[in-house]
PDB file of C-alpha atoms and ligand atoms in Angstrom:
ATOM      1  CA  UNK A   1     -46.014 -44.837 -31.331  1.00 66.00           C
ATOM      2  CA  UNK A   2     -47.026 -47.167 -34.240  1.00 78.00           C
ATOM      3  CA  UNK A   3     -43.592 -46.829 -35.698  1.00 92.00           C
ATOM      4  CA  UNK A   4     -41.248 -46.683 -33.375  1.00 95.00           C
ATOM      5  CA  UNK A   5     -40.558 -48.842 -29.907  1.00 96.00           C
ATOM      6  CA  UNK A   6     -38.643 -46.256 -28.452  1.00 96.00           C
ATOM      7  CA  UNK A   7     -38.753 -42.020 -28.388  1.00 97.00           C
ATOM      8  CA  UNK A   8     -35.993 -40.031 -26.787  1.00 98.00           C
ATOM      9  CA  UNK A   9     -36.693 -36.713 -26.581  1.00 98.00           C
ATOM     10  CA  UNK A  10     -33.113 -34.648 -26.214  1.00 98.00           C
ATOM     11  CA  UNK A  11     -30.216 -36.011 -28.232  1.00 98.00           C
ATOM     12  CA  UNK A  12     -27.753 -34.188 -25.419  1.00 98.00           C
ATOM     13  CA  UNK A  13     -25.328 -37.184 -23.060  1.00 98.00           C
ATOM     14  CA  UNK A  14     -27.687 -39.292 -22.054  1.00 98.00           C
ATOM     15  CA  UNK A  15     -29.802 -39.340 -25.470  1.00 98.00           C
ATOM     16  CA  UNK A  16     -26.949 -39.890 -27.544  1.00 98.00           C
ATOM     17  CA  UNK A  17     -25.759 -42.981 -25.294  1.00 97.00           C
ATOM     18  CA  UNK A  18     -29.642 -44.255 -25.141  1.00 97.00           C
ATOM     19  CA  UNK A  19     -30.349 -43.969 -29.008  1.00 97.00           C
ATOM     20  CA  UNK A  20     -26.808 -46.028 -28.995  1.00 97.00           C
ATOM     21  CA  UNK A  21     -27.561 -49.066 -26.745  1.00 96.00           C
ATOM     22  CA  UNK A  22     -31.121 -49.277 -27.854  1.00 97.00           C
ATOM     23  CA  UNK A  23     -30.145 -49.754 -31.547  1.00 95.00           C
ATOM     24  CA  UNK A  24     -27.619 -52.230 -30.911  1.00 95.00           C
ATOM     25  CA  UNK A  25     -30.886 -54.504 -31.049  1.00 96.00           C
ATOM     26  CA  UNK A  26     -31.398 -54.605 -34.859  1.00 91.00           C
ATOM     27  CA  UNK A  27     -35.439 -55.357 -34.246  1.00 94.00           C
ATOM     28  CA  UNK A  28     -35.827 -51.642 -31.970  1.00 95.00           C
ATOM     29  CA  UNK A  29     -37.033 -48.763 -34.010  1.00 94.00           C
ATOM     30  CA  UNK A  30     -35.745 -45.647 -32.478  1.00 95.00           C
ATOM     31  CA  UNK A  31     -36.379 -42.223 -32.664  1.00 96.00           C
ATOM     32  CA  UNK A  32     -34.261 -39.472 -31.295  1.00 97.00           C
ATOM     33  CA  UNK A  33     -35.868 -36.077 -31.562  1.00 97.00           C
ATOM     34  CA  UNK A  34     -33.278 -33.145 -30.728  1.00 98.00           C
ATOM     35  CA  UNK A  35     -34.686 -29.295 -30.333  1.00 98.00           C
ATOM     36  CA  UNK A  36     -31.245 -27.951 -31.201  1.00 97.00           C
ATOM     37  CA  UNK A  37     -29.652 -28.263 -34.911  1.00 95.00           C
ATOM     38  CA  UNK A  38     -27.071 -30.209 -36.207  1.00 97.00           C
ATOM     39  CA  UNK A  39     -23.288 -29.846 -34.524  1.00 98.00           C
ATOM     40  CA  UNK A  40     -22.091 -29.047 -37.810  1.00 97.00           C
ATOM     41  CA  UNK A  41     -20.668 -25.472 -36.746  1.00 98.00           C
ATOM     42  CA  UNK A  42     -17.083 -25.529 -36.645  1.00 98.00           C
ATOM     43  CA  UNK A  43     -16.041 -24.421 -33.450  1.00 98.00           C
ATOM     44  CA  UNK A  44     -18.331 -27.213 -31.338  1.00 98.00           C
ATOM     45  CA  UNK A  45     -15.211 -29.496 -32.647  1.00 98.00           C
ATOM     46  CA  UNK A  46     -12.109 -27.562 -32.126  1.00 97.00           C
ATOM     47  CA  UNK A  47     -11.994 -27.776 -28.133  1.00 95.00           C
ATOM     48  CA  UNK A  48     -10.791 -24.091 -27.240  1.00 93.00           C
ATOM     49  CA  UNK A  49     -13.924 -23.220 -29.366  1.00 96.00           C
ATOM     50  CA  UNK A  50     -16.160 -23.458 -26.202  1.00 96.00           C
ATOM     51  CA  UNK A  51     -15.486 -19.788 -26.267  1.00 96.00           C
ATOM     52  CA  UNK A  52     -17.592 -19.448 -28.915  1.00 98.00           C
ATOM     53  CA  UNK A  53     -20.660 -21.829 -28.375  1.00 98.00           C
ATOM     54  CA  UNK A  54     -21.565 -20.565 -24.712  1.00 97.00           C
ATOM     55  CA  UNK A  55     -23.374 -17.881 -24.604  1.00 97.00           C
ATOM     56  CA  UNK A  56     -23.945 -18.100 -28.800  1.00 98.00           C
ATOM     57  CA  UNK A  57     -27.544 -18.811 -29.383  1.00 98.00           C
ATOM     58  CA  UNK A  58     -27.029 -20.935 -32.169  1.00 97.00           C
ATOM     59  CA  UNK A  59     -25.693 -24.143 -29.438  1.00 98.00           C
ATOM     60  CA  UNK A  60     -26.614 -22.665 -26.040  1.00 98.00           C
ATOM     61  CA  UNK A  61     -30.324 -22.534 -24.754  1.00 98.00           C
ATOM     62  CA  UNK A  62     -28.833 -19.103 -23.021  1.00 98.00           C
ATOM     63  CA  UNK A  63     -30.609 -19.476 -19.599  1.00 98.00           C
ATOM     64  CA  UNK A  64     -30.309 -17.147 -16.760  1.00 97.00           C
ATOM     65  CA  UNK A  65     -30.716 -17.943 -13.453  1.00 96.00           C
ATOM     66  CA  UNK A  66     -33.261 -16.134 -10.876  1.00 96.00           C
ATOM     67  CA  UNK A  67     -31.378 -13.076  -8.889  1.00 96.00           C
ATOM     68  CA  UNK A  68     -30.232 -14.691  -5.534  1.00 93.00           C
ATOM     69  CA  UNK A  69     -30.626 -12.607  -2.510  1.00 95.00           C
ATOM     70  CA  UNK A  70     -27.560 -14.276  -1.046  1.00 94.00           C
ATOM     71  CA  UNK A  71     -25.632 -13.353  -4.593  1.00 93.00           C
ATOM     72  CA  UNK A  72     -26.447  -9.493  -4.555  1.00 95.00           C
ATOM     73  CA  UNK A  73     -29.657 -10.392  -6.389  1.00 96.00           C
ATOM     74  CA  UNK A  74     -27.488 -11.138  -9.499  1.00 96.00           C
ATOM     75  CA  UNK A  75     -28.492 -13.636 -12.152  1.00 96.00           C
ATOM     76  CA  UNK A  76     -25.901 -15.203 -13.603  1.00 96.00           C
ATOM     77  CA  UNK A  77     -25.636 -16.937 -17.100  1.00 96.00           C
ATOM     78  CA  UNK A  78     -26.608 -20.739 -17.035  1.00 97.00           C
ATOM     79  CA  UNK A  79     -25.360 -22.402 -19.992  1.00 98.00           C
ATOM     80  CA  UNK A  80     -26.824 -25.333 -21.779  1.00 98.00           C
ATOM     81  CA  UNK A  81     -25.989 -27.265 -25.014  1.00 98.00           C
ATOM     82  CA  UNK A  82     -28.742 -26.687 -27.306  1.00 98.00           C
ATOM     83  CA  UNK A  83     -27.334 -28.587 -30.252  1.00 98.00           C
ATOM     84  CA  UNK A  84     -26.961 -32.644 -31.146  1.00 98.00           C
ATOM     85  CA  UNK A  85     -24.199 -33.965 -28.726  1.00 98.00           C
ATOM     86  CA  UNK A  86     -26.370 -31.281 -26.107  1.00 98.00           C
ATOM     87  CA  UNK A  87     -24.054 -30.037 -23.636  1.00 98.00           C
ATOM     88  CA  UNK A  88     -20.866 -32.515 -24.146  1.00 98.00           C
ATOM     89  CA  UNK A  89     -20.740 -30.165 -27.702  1.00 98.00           C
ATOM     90  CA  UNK A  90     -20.389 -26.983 -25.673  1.00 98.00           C
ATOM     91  CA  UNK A  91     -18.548 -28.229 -21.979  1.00 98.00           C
ATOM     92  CA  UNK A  92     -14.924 -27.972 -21.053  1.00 97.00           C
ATOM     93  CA  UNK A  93     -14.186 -31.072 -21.907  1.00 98.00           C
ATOM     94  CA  UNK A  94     -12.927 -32.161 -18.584  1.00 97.00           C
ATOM     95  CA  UNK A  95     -12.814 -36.054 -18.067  1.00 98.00           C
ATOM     96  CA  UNK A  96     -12.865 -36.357 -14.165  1.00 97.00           C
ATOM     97  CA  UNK A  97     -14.532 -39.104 -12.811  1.00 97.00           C
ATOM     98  CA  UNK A  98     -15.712 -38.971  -9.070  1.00 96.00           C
ATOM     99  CA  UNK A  99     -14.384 -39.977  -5.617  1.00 96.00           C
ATOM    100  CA  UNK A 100     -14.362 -43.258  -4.831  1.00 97.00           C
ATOM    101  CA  UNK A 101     -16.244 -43.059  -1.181  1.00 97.00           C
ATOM    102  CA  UNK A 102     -18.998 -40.412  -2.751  1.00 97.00           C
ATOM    103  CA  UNK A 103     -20.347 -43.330  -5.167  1.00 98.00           C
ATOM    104  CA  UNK A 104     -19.949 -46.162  -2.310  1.00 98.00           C
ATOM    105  CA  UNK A 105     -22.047 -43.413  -0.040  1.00 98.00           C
ATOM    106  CA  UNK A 106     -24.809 -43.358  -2.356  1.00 97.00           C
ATOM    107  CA  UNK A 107     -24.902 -47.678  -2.432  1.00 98.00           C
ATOM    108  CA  UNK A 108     -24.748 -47.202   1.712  1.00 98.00           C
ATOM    109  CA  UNK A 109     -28.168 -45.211   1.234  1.00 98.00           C
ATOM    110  CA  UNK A 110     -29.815 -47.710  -0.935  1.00 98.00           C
ATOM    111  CA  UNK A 111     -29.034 -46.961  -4.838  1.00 98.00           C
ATOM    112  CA  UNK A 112     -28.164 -51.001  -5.174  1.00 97.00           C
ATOM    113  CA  UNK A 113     -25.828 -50.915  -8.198  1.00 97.00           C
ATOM    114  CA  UNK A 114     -24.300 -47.351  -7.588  1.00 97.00           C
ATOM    115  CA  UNK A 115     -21.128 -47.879  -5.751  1.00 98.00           C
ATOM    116  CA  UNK A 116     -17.578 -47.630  -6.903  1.00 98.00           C
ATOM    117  CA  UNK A 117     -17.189 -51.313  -7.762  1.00 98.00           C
ATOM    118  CA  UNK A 118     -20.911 -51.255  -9.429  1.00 98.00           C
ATOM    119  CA  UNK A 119     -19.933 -48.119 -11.706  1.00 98.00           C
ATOM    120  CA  UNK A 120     -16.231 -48.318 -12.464  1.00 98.00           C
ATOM    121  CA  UNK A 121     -17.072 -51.181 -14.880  1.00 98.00           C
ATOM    122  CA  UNK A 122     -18.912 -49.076 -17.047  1.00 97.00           C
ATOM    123  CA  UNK A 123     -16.578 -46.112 -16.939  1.00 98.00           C
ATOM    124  CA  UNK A 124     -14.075 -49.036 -18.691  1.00 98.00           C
ATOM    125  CA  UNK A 125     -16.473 -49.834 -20.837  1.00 97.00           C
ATOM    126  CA  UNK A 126     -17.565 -46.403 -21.791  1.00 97.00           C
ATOM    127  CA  UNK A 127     -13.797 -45.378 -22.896  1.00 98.00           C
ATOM    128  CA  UNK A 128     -11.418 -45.229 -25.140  1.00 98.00           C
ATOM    129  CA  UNK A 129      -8.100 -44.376 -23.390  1.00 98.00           C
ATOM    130  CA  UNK A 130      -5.223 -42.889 -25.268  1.00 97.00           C
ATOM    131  CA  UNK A 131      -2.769 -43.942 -22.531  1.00 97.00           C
ATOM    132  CA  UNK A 132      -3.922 -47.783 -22.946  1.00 98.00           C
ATOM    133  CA  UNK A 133      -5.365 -50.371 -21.282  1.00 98.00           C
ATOM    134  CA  UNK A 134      -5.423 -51.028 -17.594  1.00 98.00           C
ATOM    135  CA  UNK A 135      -6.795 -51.576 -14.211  1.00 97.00           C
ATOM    136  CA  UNK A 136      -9.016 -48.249 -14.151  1.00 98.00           C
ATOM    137  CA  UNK A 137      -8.948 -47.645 -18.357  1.00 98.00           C
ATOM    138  CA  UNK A 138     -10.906 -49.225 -21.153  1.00 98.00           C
ATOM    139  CA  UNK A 139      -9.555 -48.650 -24.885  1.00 98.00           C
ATOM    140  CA  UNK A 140     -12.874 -50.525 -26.866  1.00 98.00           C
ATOM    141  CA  UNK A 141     -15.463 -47.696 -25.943  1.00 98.00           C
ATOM    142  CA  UNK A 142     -16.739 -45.005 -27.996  1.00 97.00           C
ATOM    143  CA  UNK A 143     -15.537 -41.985 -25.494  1.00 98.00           C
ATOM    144  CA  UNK A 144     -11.814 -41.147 -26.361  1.00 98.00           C
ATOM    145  CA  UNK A 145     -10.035 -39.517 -23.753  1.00 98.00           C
ATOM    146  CA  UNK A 146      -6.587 -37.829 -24.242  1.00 98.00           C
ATOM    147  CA  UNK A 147      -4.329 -36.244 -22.820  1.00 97.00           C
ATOM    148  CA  UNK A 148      -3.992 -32.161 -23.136  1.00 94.00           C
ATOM    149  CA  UNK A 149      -1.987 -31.352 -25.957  1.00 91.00           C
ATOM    150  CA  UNK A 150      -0.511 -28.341 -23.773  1.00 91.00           C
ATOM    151  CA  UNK A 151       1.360 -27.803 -21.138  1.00 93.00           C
ATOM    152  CA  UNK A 152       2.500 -24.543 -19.833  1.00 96.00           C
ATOM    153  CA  UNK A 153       5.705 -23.513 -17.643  1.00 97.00           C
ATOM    154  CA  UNK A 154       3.565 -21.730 -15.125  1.00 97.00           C
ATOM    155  CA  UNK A 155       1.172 -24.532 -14.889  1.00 96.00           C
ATOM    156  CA  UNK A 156       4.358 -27.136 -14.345  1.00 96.00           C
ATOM    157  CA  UNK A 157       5.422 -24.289 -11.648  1.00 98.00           C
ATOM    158  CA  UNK A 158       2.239 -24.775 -10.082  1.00 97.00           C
ATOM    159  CA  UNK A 159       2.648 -28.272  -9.746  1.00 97.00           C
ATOM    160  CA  UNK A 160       5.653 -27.769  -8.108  1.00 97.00           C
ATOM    161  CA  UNK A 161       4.291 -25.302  -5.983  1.00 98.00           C
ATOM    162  CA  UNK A 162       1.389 -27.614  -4.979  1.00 98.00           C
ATOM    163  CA  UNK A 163       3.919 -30.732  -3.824  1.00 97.00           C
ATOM    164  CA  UNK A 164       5.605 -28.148  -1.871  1.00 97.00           C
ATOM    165  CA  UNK A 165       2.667 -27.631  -0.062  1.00 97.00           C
ATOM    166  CA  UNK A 166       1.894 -31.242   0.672  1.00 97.00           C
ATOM    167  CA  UNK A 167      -0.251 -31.532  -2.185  1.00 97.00           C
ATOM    168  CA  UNK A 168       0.976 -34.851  -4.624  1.00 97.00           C
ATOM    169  CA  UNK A 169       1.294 -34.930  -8.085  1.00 97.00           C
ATOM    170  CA  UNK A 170      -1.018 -36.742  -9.839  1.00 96.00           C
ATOM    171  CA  UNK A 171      -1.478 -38.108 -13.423  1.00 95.00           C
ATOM    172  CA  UNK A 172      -4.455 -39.514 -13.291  1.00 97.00           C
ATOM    173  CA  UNK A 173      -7.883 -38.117 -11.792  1.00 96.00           C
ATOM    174  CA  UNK A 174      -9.947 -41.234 -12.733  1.00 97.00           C
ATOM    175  CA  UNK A 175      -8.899 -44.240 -10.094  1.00 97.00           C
ATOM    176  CA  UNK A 176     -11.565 -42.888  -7.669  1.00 97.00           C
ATOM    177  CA  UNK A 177      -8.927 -40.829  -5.372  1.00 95.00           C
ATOM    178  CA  UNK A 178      -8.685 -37.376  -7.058  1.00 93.00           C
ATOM    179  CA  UNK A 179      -6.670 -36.136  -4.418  1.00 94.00           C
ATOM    180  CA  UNK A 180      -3.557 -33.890  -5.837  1.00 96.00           C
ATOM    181  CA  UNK A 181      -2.393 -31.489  -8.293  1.00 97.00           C
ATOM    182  CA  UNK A 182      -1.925 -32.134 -12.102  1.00 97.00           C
ATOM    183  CA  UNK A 183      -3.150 -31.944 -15.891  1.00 97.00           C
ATOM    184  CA  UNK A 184      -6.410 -33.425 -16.409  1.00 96.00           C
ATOM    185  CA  UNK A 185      -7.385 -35.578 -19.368  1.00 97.00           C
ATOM    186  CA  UNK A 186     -10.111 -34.569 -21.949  1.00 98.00           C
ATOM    187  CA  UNK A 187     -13.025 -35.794 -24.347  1.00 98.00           C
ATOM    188  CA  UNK A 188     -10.790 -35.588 -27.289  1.00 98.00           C
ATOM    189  CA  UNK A 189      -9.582 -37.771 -30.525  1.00 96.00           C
ATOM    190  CA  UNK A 190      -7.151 -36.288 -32.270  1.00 95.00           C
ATOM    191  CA  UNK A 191      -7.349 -33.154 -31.011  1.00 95.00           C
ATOM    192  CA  UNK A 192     -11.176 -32.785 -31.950  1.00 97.00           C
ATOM    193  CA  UNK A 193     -13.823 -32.860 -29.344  1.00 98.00           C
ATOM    194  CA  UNK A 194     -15.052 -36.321 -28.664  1.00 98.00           C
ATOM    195  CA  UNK A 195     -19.233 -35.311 -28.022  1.00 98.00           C
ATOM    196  CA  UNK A 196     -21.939 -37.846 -27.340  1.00 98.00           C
ATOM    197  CA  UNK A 197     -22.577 -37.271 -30.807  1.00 98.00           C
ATOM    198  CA  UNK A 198     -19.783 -37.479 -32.129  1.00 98.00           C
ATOM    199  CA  UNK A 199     -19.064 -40.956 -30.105  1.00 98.00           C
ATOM    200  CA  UNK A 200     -22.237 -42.588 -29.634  1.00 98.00           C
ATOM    201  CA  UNK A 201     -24.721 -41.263 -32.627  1.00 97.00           C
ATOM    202  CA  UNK A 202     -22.584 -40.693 -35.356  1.00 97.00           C
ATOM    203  CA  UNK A 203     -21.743 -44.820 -35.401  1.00 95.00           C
ATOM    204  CA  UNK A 204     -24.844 -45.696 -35.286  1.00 93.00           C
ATOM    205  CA  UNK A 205     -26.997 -43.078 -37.686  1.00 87.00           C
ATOM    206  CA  UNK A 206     -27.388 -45.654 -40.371  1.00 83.00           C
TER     207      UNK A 206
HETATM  208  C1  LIG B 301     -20.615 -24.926 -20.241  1.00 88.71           C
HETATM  209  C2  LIG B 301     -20.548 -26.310 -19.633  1.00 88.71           C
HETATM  210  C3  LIG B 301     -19.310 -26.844 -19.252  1.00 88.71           C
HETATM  211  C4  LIG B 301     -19.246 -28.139 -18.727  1.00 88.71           C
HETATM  212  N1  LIG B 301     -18.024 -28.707 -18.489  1.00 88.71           N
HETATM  213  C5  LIG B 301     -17.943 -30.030 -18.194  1.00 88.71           C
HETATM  214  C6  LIG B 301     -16.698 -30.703 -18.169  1.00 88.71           C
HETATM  215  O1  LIG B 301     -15.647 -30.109 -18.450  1.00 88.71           O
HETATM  216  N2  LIG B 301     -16.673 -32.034 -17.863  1.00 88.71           N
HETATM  217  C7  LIG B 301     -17.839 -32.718 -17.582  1.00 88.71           C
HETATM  218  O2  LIG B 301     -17.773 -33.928 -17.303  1.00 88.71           O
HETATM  219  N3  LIG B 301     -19.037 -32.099 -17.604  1.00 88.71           N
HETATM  220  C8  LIG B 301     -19.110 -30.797 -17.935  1.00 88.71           C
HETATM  221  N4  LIG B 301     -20.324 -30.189 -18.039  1.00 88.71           N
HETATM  222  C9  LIG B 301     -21.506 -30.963 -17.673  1.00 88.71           C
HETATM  223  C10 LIG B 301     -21.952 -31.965 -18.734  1.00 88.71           C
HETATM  224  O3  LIG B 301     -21.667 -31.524 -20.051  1.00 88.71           O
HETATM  225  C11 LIG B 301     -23.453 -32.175 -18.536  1.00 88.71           C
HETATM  226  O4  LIG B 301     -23.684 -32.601 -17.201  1.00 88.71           O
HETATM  227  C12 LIG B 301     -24.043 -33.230 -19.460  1.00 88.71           C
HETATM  228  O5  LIG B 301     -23.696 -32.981 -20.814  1.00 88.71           O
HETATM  229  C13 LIG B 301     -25.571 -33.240 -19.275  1.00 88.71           C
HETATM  230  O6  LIG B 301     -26.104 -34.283 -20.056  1.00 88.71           O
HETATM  231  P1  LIG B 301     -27.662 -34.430 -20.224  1.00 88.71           P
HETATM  232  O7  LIG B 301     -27.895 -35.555 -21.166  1.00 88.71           O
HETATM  233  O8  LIG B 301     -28.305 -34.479 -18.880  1.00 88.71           O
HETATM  234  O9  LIG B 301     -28.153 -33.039 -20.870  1.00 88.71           O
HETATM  235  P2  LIG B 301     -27.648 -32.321 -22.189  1.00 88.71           P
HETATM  236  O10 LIG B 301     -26.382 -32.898 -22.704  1.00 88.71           O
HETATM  237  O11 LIG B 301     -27.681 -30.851 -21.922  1.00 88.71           O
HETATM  238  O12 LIG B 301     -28.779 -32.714 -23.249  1.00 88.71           O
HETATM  239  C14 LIG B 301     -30.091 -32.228 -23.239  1.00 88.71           C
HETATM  240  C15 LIG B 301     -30.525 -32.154 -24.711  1.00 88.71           C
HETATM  241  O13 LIG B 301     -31.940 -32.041 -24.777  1.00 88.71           O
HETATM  242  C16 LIG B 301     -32.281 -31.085 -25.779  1.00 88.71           C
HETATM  243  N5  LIG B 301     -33.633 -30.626 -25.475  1.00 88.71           N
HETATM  244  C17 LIG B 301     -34.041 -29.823 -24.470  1.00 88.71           C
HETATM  245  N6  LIG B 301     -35.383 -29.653 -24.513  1.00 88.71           N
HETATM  246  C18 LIG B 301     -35.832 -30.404 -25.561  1.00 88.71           C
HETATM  247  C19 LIG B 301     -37.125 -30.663 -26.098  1.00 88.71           C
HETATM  248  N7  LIG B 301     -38.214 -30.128 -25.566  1.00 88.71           N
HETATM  249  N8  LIG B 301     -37.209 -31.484 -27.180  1.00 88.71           N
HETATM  250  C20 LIG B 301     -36.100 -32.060 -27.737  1.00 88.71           C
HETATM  251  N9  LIG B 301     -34.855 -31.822 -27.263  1.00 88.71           N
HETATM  252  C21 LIG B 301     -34.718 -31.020 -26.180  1.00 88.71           C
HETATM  253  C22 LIG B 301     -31.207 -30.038 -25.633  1.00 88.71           C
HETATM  254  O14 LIG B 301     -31.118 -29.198 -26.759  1.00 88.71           O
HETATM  255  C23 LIG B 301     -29.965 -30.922 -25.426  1.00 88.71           C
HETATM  256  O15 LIG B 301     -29.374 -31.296 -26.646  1.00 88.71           O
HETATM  257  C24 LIG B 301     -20.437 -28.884 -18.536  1.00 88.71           C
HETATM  258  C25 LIG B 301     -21.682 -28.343 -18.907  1.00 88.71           C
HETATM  259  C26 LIG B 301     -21.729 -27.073 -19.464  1.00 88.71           C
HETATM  260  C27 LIG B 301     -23.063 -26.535 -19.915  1.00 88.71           C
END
């Protein structure tokens, strides 16, 4: 504790984003201490590659859960990112914020600072949108979000299907109302995952 102000122990979401912020002040000494190894294999980038970091011991902890009774006393696998960038190396990549009333419900019970109005700011803040600039999108932020490269004829039939139904189209899944049917975006630059490491650590490492 003589050498550094700060110790974050996990360099997964959150520790990436700390170890970020808390070096922007030039005077903080920070260490991030990370049980996993570096991302450096391959397929934690390439975004289809999920299929080969969960479950792989190299970038997944590999937990099982405890046989549930109400499951047919099955455990089932539990992944976890076990790697720099922790689990944002390994998710789906899936950038879906939540519904609008579910964060104003938490300010209603007391988390001052939590509701929609409080938070949306820092989702802006947070991104950088491939779409642009606007009302619910931030472009200066180290998280790049893009839109999925693919899109298949039975998934566009789907859509379809869905409006049929009742169900609207939608584009976007981020304005707080993700009611509908449609492609969502993803952590992605380029066509690369976009990890906490990737975004947040690799800037700053110097
Ligand atoms: C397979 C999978 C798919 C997912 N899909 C999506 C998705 O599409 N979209 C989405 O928004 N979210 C998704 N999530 C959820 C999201 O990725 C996690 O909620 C988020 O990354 C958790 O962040 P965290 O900082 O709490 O933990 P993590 O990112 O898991 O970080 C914890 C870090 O701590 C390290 N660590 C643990 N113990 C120690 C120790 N003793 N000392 C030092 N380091 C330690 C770990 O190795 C890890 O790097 C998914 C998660 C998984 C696992």
């Amino acid at each position: 504790m003589d050498n550094f102000d700060y110790i974050i122990l996990g360099a997964g979401s959150a520790g990436c984003v700390l170890a970020n912020r808390l070096s922007e002040n030039s005077s903080n000494k920070v260490l991030l201490l990370e049980a996993g190894g570096k991302d450096n294999y391959p397929w934690i980038h390439i975004p289809v590659g999920y299929f080969k970091t969960m479950h792989n011991p190299k970038t997944d902890w590999c937990y099982k859960t405890e046989p549930d009774e109400s499951m047919n006393n099955i455990s089932i696998r539990y992944p976890r990112g076990k790697t720099l960038g922790g689990s944002s190396s390994i998710n789906g990549l899936l950038y879906i914020r939540g519904q609008h009333r579910d964060y104003d419900v938490w300010r209603q019970l007391g988390n001052t600072g939590w509701g929609w109005d409080d938070v949306l700011p820092y989702f802006i803040k947070a991104e950088n949108q491939e779409r642009g600039k606007s009302e619910f999108h931030g472009v200066d932020g180290p998280l790049s979000v893009s839109d999925q490269r693919i899109h298949l004829p039975l998934l566009d039939e789907f859509q379809n299907a869905a409006e049929e139904f009742g169900i609207p189209k939608t584009k976007d899944f981020n304005t707080g109302d993700n009611h509908g049917c449609g492609y969502f975006q993803v952590t992605e630059k380029d066509g690369f995952r976009c990890s906490t490491s990737v975004g947040y650590l690799n800037p700053v490492k110097k």
